[in-house]
Amino acid sequence: MTTIEHEVLDLNNPAPELPPSSSLTARGVSAWFGDHKVLERVNLDMPAGEVTALIGPSGCGKSTFLRILNRMHELVPSATLSGTIALDGDDIYRGDIPVTEMRRRIGMVFQKPNPFPAMTVSENVIAGLKLSGVKATKSDRRDLVESCLQRAGLWNEVKNRLGAAGGALSGGQQQRLCIARALAVKPSVLLMDEPCSALDPTSTRRIEETIAEIAHEVTIVIVTHNMQQAHRVSNTAAFFLAGEGEPGHIVESGDTETLFTNPADPRTLDYVNGRFG
Amino acid sequence: MPNLTTPDIATTNIEMTAVPDLIETEQRIGLRSIDPTAVFAVVGAAFGAMAFVWLLFTQFTAAGTNIGMFVVWYLVFITMIWVIGREQYDPVRARDLVARVVFWSAGLIIVVPMIAIATYTIAKGVTALTPNFFFQDQSRVGPLSPARVGGASQAIVGTLEQVAIAAIISVPLGILVAIYLNEVGGRLARVVRTIVDAMSAIPSIVAGLFIFASFILAFGGQLSGFAAGLALAVLMLPTVTRTTEVVLRLVPGGLREAGLALGATEWSTTRHVVLPTARSGIVTAVILGVARVIGETAPLLLTTLGAVSMNWSPFEGKQSALPLYVYRLFQLPQEVAIQRAWTGALVLLILVFVLFVTARIIGGRGPGHISRFRRARLAREGLA
Amino acid sequence: MQVIDPSIALEGTTPIEEERVRPVTRRTGADRAFRLTTFGAGTLTLVLMGVIGLFLLVRSWSAISAAGLSFFTTSAWQPDGGAFGIAAVLLGTFLIAFVALGFAVPLAAGGALFITDYAPSKIKTPLVWLVDLLAAVPSLIYGLWGRAYLQPKIIPISEWISTHLGFIPFLKAKPGAGFAASTFIAGVVVALMVLPICTAVMREVFSQAPAGEKEGALALGGTRWGVVRDVVLPFGRGGMVGASMLGLGRALGETIAVTLIISPTFDITRLTHPLETGGNSIASLIALRFSESSSFGISALMAAGLALFVITLLVNAVASLVVSRSRSGASTEI
């Protein structure tokens, strides 16, 4: 694979302007849609510079929890919550930092690849600058496009197609473009909501490689239904479960290896071994 | 969109070519094959009905018109198909055959007026379509002046200015309302949507009455191209709003979330993500709005009245407009005036056609269409 | 700014009462301006609609108060001579619209079904285009074509109908009355004008007929007509009514095409014989009388316009109600 050359190069010269990755801490987080409670007092530490995987069956509140982490939850008009989320110790819901700034610090990659269809590949990468009105010189923008695409492991595939529309790429490439787009605003945390569920196995493997590449420079929280994937990519894992008609809660969380091989709760063992869910 | 290419397909192909006779003997089944019996029934019924009509109109009754004969022929034709169908198949299939013929005829009848109107307007209008029609005004045209003297330049200029005024008012307003309905929302949005729907039903003459009552009578404005533009704006606003709202609704919600997740404000997301994605659809909305009002005549009768000589200013004094020009000249007794009216109608028809085709071409473009201009700019910045 | 002490024990220590909050999204100044501007635009359309009704009412008040209820019962239109009312023009308006719908609705339904269920896929898109293009052709051109080309073709038909079907009272024509410039001809022209709009709306509704049910009917051995009759038509019934009402709204408000065709009459008996020369409508009354009216005459015309405005609004409100009902209610889940 020809990309190795670049990746090695990149590892040897980590971009100097990168902000340090941050830790996220959730304490007693509950969430409602209207009067329907979907999440029950979740406590979770997502350590800086590590990959945290959120696993569990569908409808157990993982995605809601993820969307609470960068204040996307409140886009639903009826949504409410309680508890605290802290980014390096600062409460993201009660602090002075505006929500837009907070979302820049905590980036997000969605389940379905969603590059902006009206923008080219390169415009997609620097969309964050345009959207928040940040001025940058031509050469800065060019450098940013190249470095982000390289970190997302996409540069070699698209370097001759930077002027193509974002939607013209394959599904896997689109998702990596979305990762590059999220990285371009220099977040210290990157949230990923089932980023591979719409992709084929080859593309999934490329995304996992990308996650491994960027994990040292940005904290990653990933929701996944794929047990092997969670096992492969994460250092920490949390198992969510929702009982019949009850809100979702964390059954168990901690070191990924322990959770998968020697969990404390029998339900976790059943789930990671594919016996339900 | 999983894109799996497994090597199995390649091997299967090789195996297939190893059995050549299988391919040679392969015969595709026509899935939409025509049943010869049904064709025979339809053609037979057509001729049978023709014979019946001939007998009826030449042998038994004297009165006969082309359309009357056609109507009788058609009724007999349908009955005969039904009878033959019952003989050949069964009542169920006979009814199916009749329905098929009836719906094909309905489709045909929808096409006929378009062709008839277009060909008739072209045939009538082309005789007086000379360069002077576009470059001279009507001021030196006497009742018997030949078609090569004078023209409708004052009407063309008037229409362009009035439609431009209408567009300047209703396009930004319409797009803002559509953004309100779809991007901002709120308790009032439902009411606004209902009212916009109701507005699209306002008869054009009522829009003219309204501008006359408000702009001219209440605020002391004068009969002018501007007043006409205001009336057209009232008619154009709902078209632009409704069409824009539909295309905004087609922008996937995931794109808005992606914009917000990058730390953008709502305004910035709308401006840089939603509107560009819906760009071609919005352009279509605007063009269709223009096409809707460009041929409106009734409101102009109450707001600008028309003029024979060129008046460049839409704010001072009466102004002509193409639809008014056509309407007035068509009611004159002179053959040459009616000829000019048809030429004006032809120009209007061409304008509408051009607008419509442009709208369709632009509307057919996906959001990923990147113009040559934009591509060049990106290339200059080293981003393409 | 609150700092969380990570030493707080995680599991088990559940606070007694949760403080449930709706996160406050503090918007930037640009966003507040954005929301306010679009909200203002939305409100402006509401105001505009109210102002239209208000201005018409204010300007027509002197005529309405002078005429009183006789405004609805008088058929003549002599505002300066004292007697004026919309009885005749209102009747004429509805007659033209009904003739128009009588032709347009069955044809539109047939044409729409042809496009959705019968047309080969190759000609489907061009047909949809053509219908939309026809809807954009100005009514002025329909009027011109109707008077110059269609009218001479229809007169003999009117004659034929009145001779052979004259035993039906309203199809009879007085000897020597003539058949040109009649309600019937105006109705046919307006029918052609509203045909594309009705077809477009009906096509839209029919095309949403559930594919699963259609295939199910075919799989049970049904014919294409069976599918249309048992699945598409029941599904699209509300849409057909709605489309017809929309067409009715257009037909009631049509001005120029009608004005170009009819020879205005205020005689109720002549109006009720649609094949005979003579017809009328509110819109064409305004168009024809406006430039020669005194200020009281204009006030009377405003009153007529107000009546037309209210009628079309009512018709359209019913139409959109029916269309939206049918779409939400009739869809079935497979």
PDB file of C-alpha atoms in Angstrom, chain B residues 128 133 161 167 308:
ATOM      1  CA  ALA B 128     -44.888  40.302 -38.564  1.00  0.00           C
ATOM      2  CA  PHE B 133     -40.699  44.633 -33.871  1.00  0.00           C
ATOM      3  CA  GLU B 161     -38.708  46.258 -16.177  1.00  0.00           C
ATOM      4  CA  ALA B 167     -38.548  39.696  -8.985  1.00  0.00           C
ATOM      5  CA  VAL B 308     -47.654  53.581 -27.415  1.00  0.00           C
TER       6      VAL B 308
END
